[in-house]
Amino acid sequence: MIKLIAFDLDNVLIDGEAIDEIGKLMGVESKISEITKKAMEGDLDFETSLNKRVALLKGASVEDIREVVFKMPFMEGAEETIAELKKRGYKIATITGSFEIVAERMKDTLGLDYAFSNILHEEEGKLTGQVSGPLVKGSKAEVLKEIMEMENIIAEETAAVGDGANDVSMLEEAGLGIAFNAKPVLKEKADVIVEKRDLKELLEIFPDENSELTAKSADEEPSEEEKPSEEEAASEPEETTETVEEETTEPEETTETVEEETTEPEETTETVEEKEAEPEESSEKEPAKDEESSKDNKDDKEDDKDDKEKSEKPSPDVKAEPNPDAGKSFGELLSNKKELEKQLKVLTKERDDLNENAREFKKTRDELNASIKENLDKALKYRDERDQINKEVRKYKKLRDETNQELKKMEYASGRRDILKIQNEIDKIEKTIETKVLDMRKENELVKKVQDLSKTLSEMKEDEKVQTEATALKEVSEAHHAKVVEFSDKAQETHEKMLEYFKNIDEVRAKADTAHNTFIETREKASAKHEEVKAVLNEIRKKNKGLDKVKAKERNIESEKSKKKNMAEKEVAKDIFEKFKEGKKLSTEELRLLQKHNIV
């Protein structure tokens, strides 16, 4: 299920290329557009194209750029689409080679969760023609991976939307790649192509998972077997098993031990101890059944009944399997059962040992997951702290730039700029006279020009009040700049701490993956061993049934013998009684025999 959607900015979230619009300020729009076109079509690498285009912007006013940026229109449907996707529970990011001045506006206006972009360098409110940031040399795929780590999700849970060649790496990394009004080079890599320049088309691709789940629960109440366990129901995005599954598929939610998964063998199957009671041989009494046999007596009777019905109505197409215990004596069956019980004891111990090992590996994995969560919490804490410090950096940058702008206006108003200009020209001419060999006429001309400029300079006076105010503004500007440097250093320090914790997460995750894989392997072995236990238990049940049948047969034989003996005695008693009626005297034994058969 998709959890994060990463958008390109230019020609995706906004309708146009920001750098082209900025280029209009400097009259280099056509040159920038040409370079942009080559980059988008894949004919020029992004770093080279970006540096070339930014160099053309050298000297552009930052204030003018802000005005241009805030006038740029959103792409059709951008505001409605982002708002709806956020409502449906998706995380939204923009990853752009464009600039922070544009990306931050998008983040604030649209309510994006993440905005990664490059930074235009400036001095005294003017662009220097230089650029830096994560997407000058780095790829969008690398930034997407960083967001995935922060969100603790896997590639299959991400989608990327772009329009040009510099979006290829991002679409290839994401689980779902969408080419939006894109160049051919990107369409070849995309899973989905959207030609219409309307972002609302994306709402058909990203369903409202919450409404679907609600509808499903209303239409169909799951049975007890279908209901998830507490562990499956618990959503723990911080734990690495989600990350492991964020690489397999949530092993954490299906990682019960064999006892949990196969219905706790110790509780649902008879243990060895329950089967160690052995029948005792006796010629007069029925042997005692073991506890397991008596416990399953009802089931055995039902099985016997089923067997009897099947024997009475044999299927013409199915041959009955031969009974390996047929013809065996009670002693033989009892011996076989004892051997099976020894085997069961060994298998049960092996299974229990494997289950114990699995529990230990699960415990280790869970401890590592807890460590990952702890590291992630700290990393996110430092990230938030860094972002707050960066806000201070931007605040003081803005104050510094506004102060510098005011200072420039004041210098023009006070005449100081003209004084400095004339003085620089005098210095330049005097240097020329000193360092170059000139003919007499040319040298005289330069000397005369210096004299005229010096006279003009002596007549110019700078407004003292304005000069005092300018000095004060300069001090304010320097104070703001000091704050910029101070907070920038703090932001860098905090950023490095954040990266350190992310590095720890990678190391711990590798260990957690190993522990999880070992746990799965051990659990599977325990499951296989449990199947062997069940097979032996089944054989023991069969032996118990065999013992019951043998004893029943013996009882029937004894009963038949007793019946025949009684019948013979009764016939003798009748003869004795007939003789008694004829006058024969009876002995005590003969009298008892008559009484036994109720003849007298």
Coordinates of C-alpha atoms in Angstrom, one line a residue:
M1 CA 0.0 0.0 0.0
I2 CA 1.4 3.4 -1.0
K3 CA 2.1 5.7 2.0
L4 CA 4.3 8.4 0.5
I5 CA 4.0 10.4 -2.8
A6 CA 6.9 12.4 -4.0
F7 CA 6.3 15.2 -6.6
D8 CA 8.6 17.1 -8.9
L9 CA 7.9 20.9 -8.6
D10 CA 8.3 22.6 -12.0
N11 CA 5.6 21.7 -14.5
V12 CA 4.1 19.3 -11.9
L13 CA 3.0 21.2 -8.8
I14 CA 3.4 24.6 -10.5
D15 CA 2.5 25.5 -14.1
G16 CA 5.9 26.5 -15.4
E17 CA 9.7 26.5 -14.8
A18 CA 10.7 28.7 -12.0
I19 CA 14.2 29.4 -13.4
D20 CA 12.7 30.5 -16.7
E21 CA 10.5 33.0 -14.9
I22 CA 13.5 34.3 -12.9
G23 CA 15.5 34.5 -16.2
K24 CA 13.0 37.1 -17.5
L25 CA 14.3 39.5 -14.9
M26 CA 17.7 39.3 -16.4
G27 CA 16.6 39.1 -20.1
V28 CA 18.1 35.6 -20.4
E29 CA 14.9 33.6 -20.6
S30 CA 15.6 32.2 -24.1
K31 CA 19.1 31.0 -23.1
I32 CA 17.8 29.3 -19.9
S33 CA 14.8 27.7 -21.7
E34 CA 17.2 26.2 -24.3
I35 CA 19.4 24.7 -21.6
T36 CA 16.3 23.5 -19.6
K37 CA 14.9 21.7 -22.7
K38 CA 18.2 19.8 -23.3
A39 CA 18.3 18.7 -19.6
M40 CA 14.6 17.6 -19.6
E41 CA 15.2 15.5 -22.7
G42 CA 18.3 13.9 -21.3
D43 CA 20.8 15.5 -23.6
L44 CA 22.6 17.4 -20.8
D45 CA 23.3 16.2 -17.3
F46 CA 21.4 18.0 -14.6
E47 CA 24.3 19.4 -12.6
T48 CA 25.9 21.0 -15.7
S49 CA 22.6 22.5 -16.9
L50 CA 21.8 23.8 -13.4
N51 CA 25.1 25.6 -13.0
K52 CA 24.9 27.1 -16.5
R53 CA 21.4 28.4 -15.9
V54 CA 22.1 29.8 -12.4
A55 CA 25.3 31.5 -13.7
L56 CA 23.1 33.5 -16.1
L57 CA 21.1 34.8 -13.1
K58 CA 24.0 36.5 -11.5
G59 CA 23.0 40.0 -10.2
A60 CA 19.3 39.3 -10.1
S61 CA 17.5 41.0 -7.1
V62 CA 16.2 38.6 -4.5
E63 CA 13.2 40.7 -3.7
D64 CA 12.3 40.8 -7.4
I65 CA 12.6 37.0 -7.5
R66 CA 10.3 36.6 -4.5
E67 CA 7.7 38.7 -6.3
V68 CA 8.0 36.5 -9.5
V69 CA 7.8 33.3 -7.5
F70 CA 4.6 34.3 -5.7
K71 CA 2.9 35.1 -9.0
M72 CA 3.6 31.7 -10.5
P73 CA 0.4 29.7 -10.9
F74 CA -0.2 26.2 -9.4
M75 CA -0.7 23.3 -11.8
E76 CA -4.4 22.7 -12.6
G77 CA -5.9 20.7 -9.7
A78 CA -2.8 21.0 -7.5
E79 CA -4.4 22.5 -4.4
E80 CA -7.5 20.2 -4.5
T81 CA -5.4 17.1 -5.2
I82 CA -2.8 17.6 -2.5
A83 CA -5.6 18.4 0.1
E84 CA -7.5 15.3 -0.8
L85 CA -4.4 13.0 -0.8
K86 CA -3.5 14.4 2.6
K87 CA -7.1 13.7 3.8
R88 CA -6.7 10.1 2.5
G89 CA -3.7 9.7 4.7
Y90 CA -0.8 9.9 2.3
K91 CA 2.5 11.7 3.1
I92 CA 3.4 14.3 0.5
A93 CA 6.9 15.5 -0.5
T94 CA 8.4 17.6 -3.3
I95 CA 11.9 16.7 -4.5
T96 CA 13.1 19.4 -6.9
G97 CA 16.2 20.7 -8.6
S98 CA 14.5 24.1 -8.4
F99 CA 15.1 26.4 -5.5
E100 CA 14.3 26.8 -1.8
I101 CA 12.6 30.1 -2.4
V102 CA 10.0 28.3 -4.5
A103 CA 9.9 25.0 -2.7
E104 CA 9.3 26.5 0.7
R105 CA 6.3 28.5 -0.7
M106 CA 4.8 25.3 -2.0
K107 CA 5.4 23.5 1.3
D108 CA 3.7 26.2 3.3
T109 CA 0.8 26.9 0.9
L110 CA 0.0 23.3 0.1
G111 CA 0.8 21.8 3.5
L112 CA 3.5 19.4 2.2
D113 CA 5.3 17.1 4.7
Y114 CA 8.7 17.4 3.0
A115 CA 10.4 19.8 0.6
F116 CA 13.9 19.1 -0.7
S117 CA 15.5 21.7 -3.1
N118 CA 18.6 23.6 -3.9
I119 CA 19.7 27.1 -2.6
L120 CA 20.6 30.1 -4.6
H121 CA 23.6 32.0 -3.1
E122 CA 23.1 35.7 -2.6
E123 CA 25.2 38.7 -1.4
E124 CA 23.7 42.1 -0.5
G125 CA 20.3 41.0 -1.9
K126 CA 21.7 39.9 -5.3
L127 CA 22.3 36.5 -6.7
T128 CA 26.0 35.5 -7.0
G129 CA 25.4 33.0 -9.8
Q130 CA 26.2 30.1 -7.6
V131 CA 24.0 27.3 -6.3
S132 CA 24.3 24.5 -3.7
G133 CA 22.1 21.8 -2.2
P134 CA 21.3 18.1 -2.1
L135 CA 20.2 18.0 -5.8
V136 CA 23.1 19.7 -7.4
K137 CA 25.3 16.6 -7.5
G138 CA 23.0 14.1 -5.7
S139 CA 20.0 12.3 -7.4
K140 CA 16.3 12.5 -6.5
A141 CA 16.5 8.8 -5.7
E142 CA 19.0 9.4 -2.9
V143 CA 16.6 12.1 -1.4
L144 CA 13.7 9.7 -1.7
K145 CA 15.6 7.0 0.2
E146 CA 16.3 9.6 2.9
I147 CA 12.6 10.3 3.3
M148 CA 11.9 6.6 3.3
E149 CA 14.3 6.2 6.2
M150 CA 12.7 9.0 8.1
E151 CA 9.2 7.5 7.5
N152 CA 10.5 4.0 8.1
I153 CA 8.9 2.6 4.9
I154 CA 10.1 0.6 1.9
A155 CA 10.2 1.5 -1.8
E156 CA 7.1 -0.5 -2.5
E157 CA 5.2 1.9 -0.3
T158 CA 6.2 5.0 -2.3
A159 CA 5.1 6.7 -5.5
A160 CA 6.9 9.4 -7.6
V161 CA 5.4 11.9 -10.0
G162 CA 7.7 13.7 -12.5
D163 CA 7.9 15.1 -16.0
G164 CA 11.6 15.1 -17.1
A165 CA 14.9 13.2 -17.3
N166 CA 16.1 14.3 -13.9
D167 CA 13.1 12.4 -12.4
V168 CA 14.1 9.1 -13.9
S169 CA 16.1 8.0 -10.8
M170 CA 13.2 8.9 -8.5
L171 CA 10.6 6.9 -10.6
E172 CA 12.9 3.9 -10.7
E173 CA 13.4 3.9 -7.0
A174 CA 9.7 4.3 -6.1
G175 CA 7.3 1.4 -6.1
L176 CA 5.0 3.3 -8.5
G177 CA 6.4 5.7 -11.1
I178 CA 4.0 8.2 -12.7
A179 CA 4.9 10.3 -15.8
F180 CA 2.8 13.5 -15.7
N181 CA 2.7 15.4 -19.0
A182 CA 6.2 14.1 -19.4
K183 CA 9.0 13.9 -21.9
P184 CA 9.5 10.6 -23.8
V185 CA 12.6 9.7 -21.9
L186 CA 10.6 9.6 -18.7
K187 CA 7.5 7.8 -20.2
E188 CA 9.8 4.9 -21.0
K189 CA 10.5 4.4 -17.3
A190 CA 7.0 5.1 -15.9
D191 CA 4.4 2.6 -14.6
V192 CA 1.6 5.0 -15.3
I193 CA 1.4 7.8 -17.8
V194 CA -0.9 10.8 -17.3
E195 CA -1.2 13.1 -20.4
K196 CA -3.8 15.5 -19.2
R197 CA -2.3 18.6 -17.4
D198 CA -4.7 18.2 -14.4
L199 CA -3.4 16.7 -11.1
K200 CA -6.9 15.6 -10.2
E201 CA -6.3 12.7 -12.6
L202 CA -4.0 11.2 -9.8
L203 CA -6.9 10.8 -7.4
E204 CA -8.0 7.8 -9.6
I205 CA -4.6 6.2 -9.0
F206 CA -4.4 6.7 -5.3
P207 CA -7.6 5.3 -3.6
D208 CA -9.0 6.3 -0.3
E209 CA -7.8 3.3 1.7
N210 CA -9.7 4.4 4.8
S211 CA -13.1 4.4 3.1
E212 CA -12.4 1.1 1.5
L213 CA -11.6 -0.5 4.8
T214 CA -14.7 1.0 6.4
A215 CA -16.9 -0.3 3.6
K216 CA -15.3 -3.7 3.9
S217 CA -15.9 -3.9 7.6
A218 CA -19.5 -2.8 7.2
D219 CA -20.2 -5.3 4.5
E220 CA -18.4 -8.3 5.8
E221 CA -17.6 -9.0 9.5
P222 CA -14.5 -11.3 9.5
S223 CA -14.7 -14.6 11.2
E224 CA -12.6 -15.4 14.3
E225 CA -10.0 -17.1 12.0
E226 CA -9.8 -14.1 9.8
K227 CA -9.5 -11.5 12.5
P228 CA -5.9 -10.3 13.0
S229 CA -4.1 -11.0 16.2
E230 CA -3.2 -8.2 18.5
E231 CA 0.3 -8.2 17.2
E232 CA -0.9 -7.9 13.6
A233 CA -3.4 -5.2 14.5
A234 CA -0.7 -3.1 16.2
S235 CA 0.9 -0.7 13.7
E236 CA 4.5 0.0 14.7
P237 CA 6.1 1.9 11.9
E238 CA 9.1 2.6 14.0
E239 CA 10.1 -1.0 14.3
T240 CA 12.5 -2.4 11.8
T241 CA 10.5 -5.5 11.1
E242 CA 8.2 -3.2 9.3
T243 CA 11.3 -2.1 7.6
V244 CA 12.5 -5.6 7.2
E245 CA 9.1 -6.1 5.6
E246 CA 9.4 -2.3 4.8
E247 CA 11.8 -5.2 2.6
T248 CA 9.8 -8.4 3.0
T249 CA 6.3 -7.7 4.3
E250 CA 5.9 -6.9 7.9
P251 CA 7.4 -10.0 9.5
E252 CA 6.7 -8.4 12.9
E253 CA 3.0 -9.0 12.3
T254 CA 3.4 -12.7 11.5
T255 CA 6.2 -13.7 13.8
E256 CA 4.5 -15.8 16.5
T257 CA 6.4 -18.9 17.6
V258 CA 5.4 -22.3 16.5
E259 CA 3.2 -22.7 19.5
E260 CA 1.3 -19.5 18.5
E261 CA 1.1 -20.3 14.8
T262 CA 0.3 -24.0 14.9
T263 CA -1.9 -23.8 17.9
E264 CA 0.5 -24.3 20.9
P265 CA 1.4 -28.0 20.6
E266 CA 1.9 -28.4 24.3
E267 CA -1.7 -27.3 24.9
T268 CA -3.5 -28.9 22.0
T269 CA -1.8 -32.2 21.7
E270 CA -1.2 -34.9 24.3
T271 CA 2.2 -34.7 25.9
V272 CA 4.5 -37.5 26.5
E273 CA 3.7 -37.6 30.2
E274 CA 0.0 -38.2 29.3
K275 CA 0.9 -41.3 27.4
E276 CA 3.4 -42.9 29.7
A277 CA 0.6 -44.8 31.6
E278 CA 0.9 -48.3 30.1
P279 CA -1.8 -51.0 30.1
E280 CA -1.1 -53.8 32.6
E281 CA -1.5 -57.4 31.4
S282 CA -3.9 -59.5 33.4
S283 CA -5.8 -62.6 32.6
E284 CA -8.7 -61.6 34.8
K285 CA -9.0 -57.8 34.5
E286 CA -9.1 -55.5 31.5
P287 CA -5.8 -53.6 31.1
A288 CA -5.9 -50.0 32.2
K289 CA -6.0 -47.5 29.3
D290 CA -3.5 -44.7 29.3
E291 CA -4.8 -41.2 30.0
E292 CA -4.6 -40.3 26.4
S293 CA -6.7 -43.2 25.4
S294 CA -9.4 -42.5 27.9
K295 CA -9.4 -38.8 27.0
D296 CA -9.9 -39.6 23.4
N297 CA -12.4 -42.4 24.1
K298 CA -15.4 -40.6 22.7
D299 CA -13.5 -39.6 19.5
D300 CA -12.3 -43.2 19.1
K301 CA -15.8 -44.6 19.4
E302 CA -17.0 -42.1 16.8
D303 CA -14.0 -43.1 14.6
D304 CA -14.9 -46.8 15.1
K305 CA -18.5 -46.0 14.1
D306 CA -17.3 -44.2 11.0
D307 CA -14.9 -47.1 10.2
K308 CA -17.8 -49.6 10.7
E309 CA -20.1 -47.6 8.4
K310 CA -17.4 -47.3 5.8
S311 CA -16.7 -51.1 6.0
E312 CA -20.4 -51.8 5.6
K313 CA -20.5 -49.5 2.5
P314 CA -17.2 -49.8 0.8
S315 CA -16.5 -47.5 -2.1
P316 CA -16.0 -49.5 -5.3
D317 CA -13.4 -47.0 -6.5
V318 CA -11.2 -46.8 -3.4
K319 CA -9.2 -49.7 -2.0
A320 CA -8.9 -49.9 1.8
E321 CA -5.3 -49.5 2.9
P322 CA -4.0 -52.6 4.7
N323 CA -3.9 -52.3 8.5
P324 CA -0.3 -52.8 9.6
D325 CA -1.4 -53.8 13.1
A326 CA -3.8 -56.5 11.9
G327 CA -3.1 -59.9 13.5
K328 CA -0.8 -58.4 16.2
S329 CA -1.1 -59.6 19.8
F330 CA -1.7 -57.3 22.7
G331 CA 1.9 -57.7 23.8
E332 CA 3.2 -56.7 20.3
L333 CA 1.0 -53.6 20.2
L334 CA 2.0 -52.6 23.7
S335 CA 5.7 -52.9 22.7
N336 CA 5.2 -50.9 19.6
K337 CA 3.4 -48.2 21.6
K338 CA 6.3 -48.0 24.1
E339 CA 8.8 -47.5 21.3
L340 CA 6.6 -44.7 19.8
E341 CA 6.4 -43.0 23.2
K342 CA 10.2 -43.0 23.4
Q343 CA 10.4 -41.5 20.0
L344 CA 7.7 -38.9 20.9
K345 CA 9.7 -37.8 24.0
V346 CA 12.8 -37.1 21.9
L347 CA 10.8 -35.2 19.2
T348 CA 8.9 -33.2 21.8
K349 CA 12.2 -32.1 23.4
E350 CA 13.7 -31.1 20.0
R351 CA 10.6 -29.1 19.1
D352 CA 10.5 -27.4 22.5
D353 CA 14.2 -26.5 22.2
L354 CA 13.6 -25.0 18.8
N355 CA 10.7 -23.0 20.1
E356 CA 12.8 -21.7 22.9
N357 CA 15.6 -20.7 20.5
A358 CA 13.0 -19.0 18.3
R359 CA 11.7 -17.0 21.3
E360 CA 15.3 -15.9 22.0
F361 CA 15.8 -14.8 18.4
K362 CA 12.5 -13.0 18.5
K363 CA 13.5 -11.3 21.8
T364 CA 16.8 -10.2 20.2
R365 CA 15.1 -8.9 17.1
D366 CA 12.5 -7.0 19.2
E367 CA 15.3 -5.4 21.3
L368 CA 17.1 -4.3 18.1
N369 CA 13.8 -2.9 16.8
A370 CA 13.4 -1.0 20.1
S371 CA 17.0 0.4 19.5
I372 CA 16.0 1.4 16.0
K373 CA 13.0 3.2 17.3
E374 CA 15.1 5.0 19.9
N375 CA 17.7 6.0 17.3
L376 CA 14.9 7.1 14.9
D377 CA 13.3 9.2 17.6
K378 CA 16.6 11.0 18.3
A379 CA 17.3 11.5 14.6
L380 CA 13.9 13.0 14.1
K381 CA 14.4 15.2 17.2
Y382 CA 17.6 16.5 15.8
R383 CA 16.0 17.0 12.3
D384 CA 13.2 19.1 13.9
E385 CA 15.7 21.0 15.9
R386 CA 17.8 21.6 12.7
D387 CA 14.7 22.8 10.9
Q388 CA 13.9 25.2 13.7
I389 CA 17.4 26.6 13.7
N390 CA 17.2 27.0 9.9
K391 CA 14.1 29.1 10.4
E392 CA 16.2 31.4 12.5
V393 CA 18.9 31.5 9.8
R394 CA 16.3 32.5 7.2
K395 CA 14.8 35.1 9.6
Y396 CA 18.2 36.8 10.2
K397 CA 19.1 36.5 6.5
K398 CA 15.9 38.3 5.6
L399 CA 16.6 41.0 8.3
R400 CA 20.2 41.4 7.1
D401 CA 19.2 41.7 3.5
E402 CA 16.4 44.2 4.3
T403 CA 18.9 46.2 6.3
N404 CA 21.5 46.1 3.5
Q405 CA 18.8 47.3 1.0
E406 CA 17.9 50.2 3.3
L407 CA 21.6 51.0 3.6
K408 CA 22.1 51.1 -0.1
K409 CA 19.1 53.5 -0.5
M410 CA 20.6 55.7 2.2
E411 CA 24.0 55.8 0.6
Y412 CA 22.5 56.9 -2.7
A413 CA 20.4 59.6 -0.8
S414 CA 23.5 60.9 1.1
G415 CA 25.7 61.3 -2.0
R416 CA 28.2 58.8 -0.6
R417 CA 27.9 56.6 -3.7
D418 CA 28.8 59.5 -6.0
I419 CA 31.8 60.4 -3.7
L420 CA 33.1 56.9 -3.7
K421 CA 32.6 56.7 -7.5
I422 CA 34.7 59.9 -8.1
Q423 CA 37.4 58.8 -5.7
N424 CA 37.7 55.4 -7.3
E425 CA 38.0 57.1 -10.7
I426 CA 40.8 59.4 -9.4
D427 CA 42.6 56.4 -7.9
K428 CA 42.4 54.6 -11.2
I429 CA 43.7 57.5 -13.3
E430 CA 46.6 58.1 -10.9
K431 CA 47.6 54.4 -11.0
T432 CA 47.6 54.6 -14.8
I433 CA 49.9 57.6 -14.7
E434 CA 52.3 55.9 -12.3
T435 CA 52.4 52.5 -14.0
K436 CA 52.2 53.2 -17.8
V437 CA 54.5 55.1 -20.2
L438 CA 52.4 57.8 -21.8
D439 CA 53.1 60.5 -24.3
M440 CA 53.1 64.1 -23.0
R441 CA 49.8 65.0 -24.5
K442 CA 48.0 62.0 -23.0
E443 CA 49.6 62.4 -19.6
N444 CA 48.6 66.1 -19.5
E445 CA 45.0 65.1 -20.3
L446 CA 44.9 62.6 -17.4
V447 CA 46.5 65.1 -15.0
K448 CA 43.9 67.7 -16.0
K449 CA 41.1 65.2 -15.5
V450 CA 42.4 64.3 -12.0
Q451 CA 42.5 68.0 -11.1
D452 CA 38.9 68.5 -12.3
L453 CA 37.7 65.5 -10.5
S454 CA 39.5 66.5 -7.3
K455 CA 37.9 70.0 -7.5
T456 CA 34.5 68.4 -7.9
L457 CA 35.2 66.0 -5.0
S458 CA 36.2 68.9 -2.7
E459 CA 32.9 70.6 -3.4
M460 CA 30.8 67.5 -2.6
K461 CA 29.8 66.9 1.1
E462 CA 28.1 63.9 2.5
D463 CA 25.0 64.6 4.7
E464 CA 26.4 64.0 8.2
K465 CA 23.0 63.0 9.6
V466 CA 22.5 60.4 6.9
Q467 CA 26.1 59.2 7.4
T468 CA 25.4 58.6 11.1
E469 CA 22.2 56.7 10.3
A470 CA 24.1 54.6 7.7
T471 CA 26.8 53.7 10.2
A472 CA 24.1 52.6 12.6
L473 CA 22.4 50.5 9.9
K474 CA 25.7 48.9 9.0
E475 CA 26.2 47.8 12.6
V476 CA 22.7 46.4 12.6
S477 CA 23.4 44.5 9.4
E478 CA 26.7 43.1 10.8
A479 CA 24.8 42.0 13.9
H480 CA 22.2 40.2 11.8
H481 CA 25.0 38.6 9.7
A482 CA 26.7 37.4 12.9
K483 CA 23.4 35.7 13.9
V484 CA 23.2 34.1 10.5
V485 CA 26.7 32.6 10.9
E486 CA 26.0 31.5 14.5
F487 CA 22.7 29.7 13.7
S488 CA 24.2 28.2 10.5
D489 CA 27.0 26.6 12.5
K490 CA 24.4 25.3 15.0
A491 CA 22.2 23.9 12.2
Q492 CA 25.3 22.1 10.6
E493 CA 26.2 20.6 14.0
T494 CA 22.6 19.4 14.6
H495 CA 22.5 18.0 11.0
E496 CA 25.6 16.0 11.6
K497 CA 24.1 14.5 14.8
M498 CA 21.0 13.6 12.9
L499 CA 23.1 11.8 10.2
E500 CA 25.0 10.0 13.0
Y501 CA 21.7 8.5 14.3
F502 CA 20.6 7.5 10.8
K503 CA 23.9 5.7 10.4
N504 CA 23.3 3.9 13.6
I505 CA 19.8 2.9 12.4
D506 CA 21.4 1.3 9.3
E507 CA 23.8 -0.7 11.4
V508 CA 21.2 -1.9 13.9
R509 CA 18.7 -2.7 11.1
A510 CA 21.3 -5.1 9.5
K511 CA 21.5 -6.9 12.8
A512 CA 17.8 -6.9 13.3
D513 CA 17.3 -8.4 9.8
T514 CA 19.8 -11.2 10.6
A515 CA 18.0 -11.9 13.9
H516 CA 14.6 -11.9 12.1
N517 CA 15.8 -14.3 9.4
T518 CA 17.3 -16.6 12.0
F519 CA 14.0 -16.5 13.9
I520 CA 12.0 -17.4 10.8
E521 CA 14.4 -20.2 9.9
T522 CA 14.2 -21.6 13.5
R523 CA 10.4 -21.3 13.6
E524 CA 10.1 -23.2 10.4
K525 CA 12.3 -26.0 11.8
A526 CA 10.1 -26.1 14.9
S527 CA 7.0 -26.3 12.8
A528 CA 8.5 -29.2 10.8
K529 CA 9.4 -30.9 14.1
H530 CA 5.9 -30.3 15.4
E531 CA 4.5 -32.1 12.4
E532 CA 6.7 -35.1 13.3
V533 CA 5.3 -35.0 16.8
K534 CA 1.7 -35.0 15.5
A535 CA 2.5 -37.9 13.2
V536 CA 3.9 -40.0 16.2
L537 CA 0.9 -39.0 18.3
N538 CA -1.4 -40.2 15.5
E539 CA 0.5 -43.6 15.5
I540 CA 0.1 -43.9 19.3
R541 CA -3.6 -43.3 18.9
K542 CA -3.8 -46.1 16.4
K543 CA -1.9 -48.4 18.7
N544 CA -4.4 -47.5 21.5
K545 CA -7.3 -48.4 19.3
G546 CA -5.6 -51.7 18.4
L547 CA -5.1 -52.5 22.1
D548 CA -8.8 -51.8 22.7
K549 CA -9.8 -54.1 19.9
V550 CA -7.6 -56.9 21.0
K551 CA -8.9 -56.7 24.6
A552 CA -12.5 -56.5 23.3
K553 CA -11.8 -59.7 21.2
E554 CA -10.4 -61.4 24.2
R555 CA -13.4 -60.5 26.3
N556 CA -15.7 -61.8 23.7
I557 CA -13.9 -65.2 23.6
E558 CA -14.0 -65.4 27.4
S559 CA -17.7 -64.5 27.4
E560 CA -18.4 -67.2 24.8
K561 CA -16.6 -69.8 26.8
S562 CA -18.5 -68.8 29.9
K563 CA -21.8 -69.0 28.1
K564 CA -21.1 -72.5 26.8
K565 CA -20.0 -73.6 30.2
N566 CA -23.2 -72.3 31.8
M567 CA -25.3 -74.1 29.1
A568 CA -23.6 -77.4 29.7
E569 CA -24.0 -77.0 33.5
K570 CA -27.7 -76.3 33.1
E571 CA -28.2 -79.4 31.0
V572 CA -26.5 -81.4 33.8
A573 CA -28.6 -79.7 36.4
K574 CA -31.8 -80.7 34.5
D575 CA -30.7 -84.3 34.4
I576 CA -30.0 -84.2 38.2
F577 CA -33.4 -82.8 38.8
E578 CA -35.2 -85.5 36.8
K579 CA -33.3 -88.1 38.8
F580 CA -34.2 -86.3 42.0
K581 CA -37.9 -86.5 41.1
E582 CA -37.4 -90.2 40.6
G583 CA -36.2 -90.5 44.2
K584 CA -32.5 -90.1 43.8
K585 CA -30.7 -88.5 46.8
L586 CA -28.7 -85.3 46.0
S587 CA -25.2 -84.4 47.1
T588 CA -24.4 -81.0 48.4
E589 CA -22.7 -80.0 45.2
E590 CA -25.7 -81.2 43.1
L591 CA -28.1 -79.2 45.3
R592 CA -25.9 -76.1 44.8
L593 CA -25.9 -76.6 41.0
L594 CA -29.7 -76.8 41.0
Q595 CA -29.9 -73.6 43.1
K596 CA -27.4 -71.9 40.8
H597 CA -29.6 -72.4 37.8
N598 CA -32.9 -71.7 39.7
I599 CA -34.2 -75.2 39.2
V600 CA -35.2 -75.6 42.8

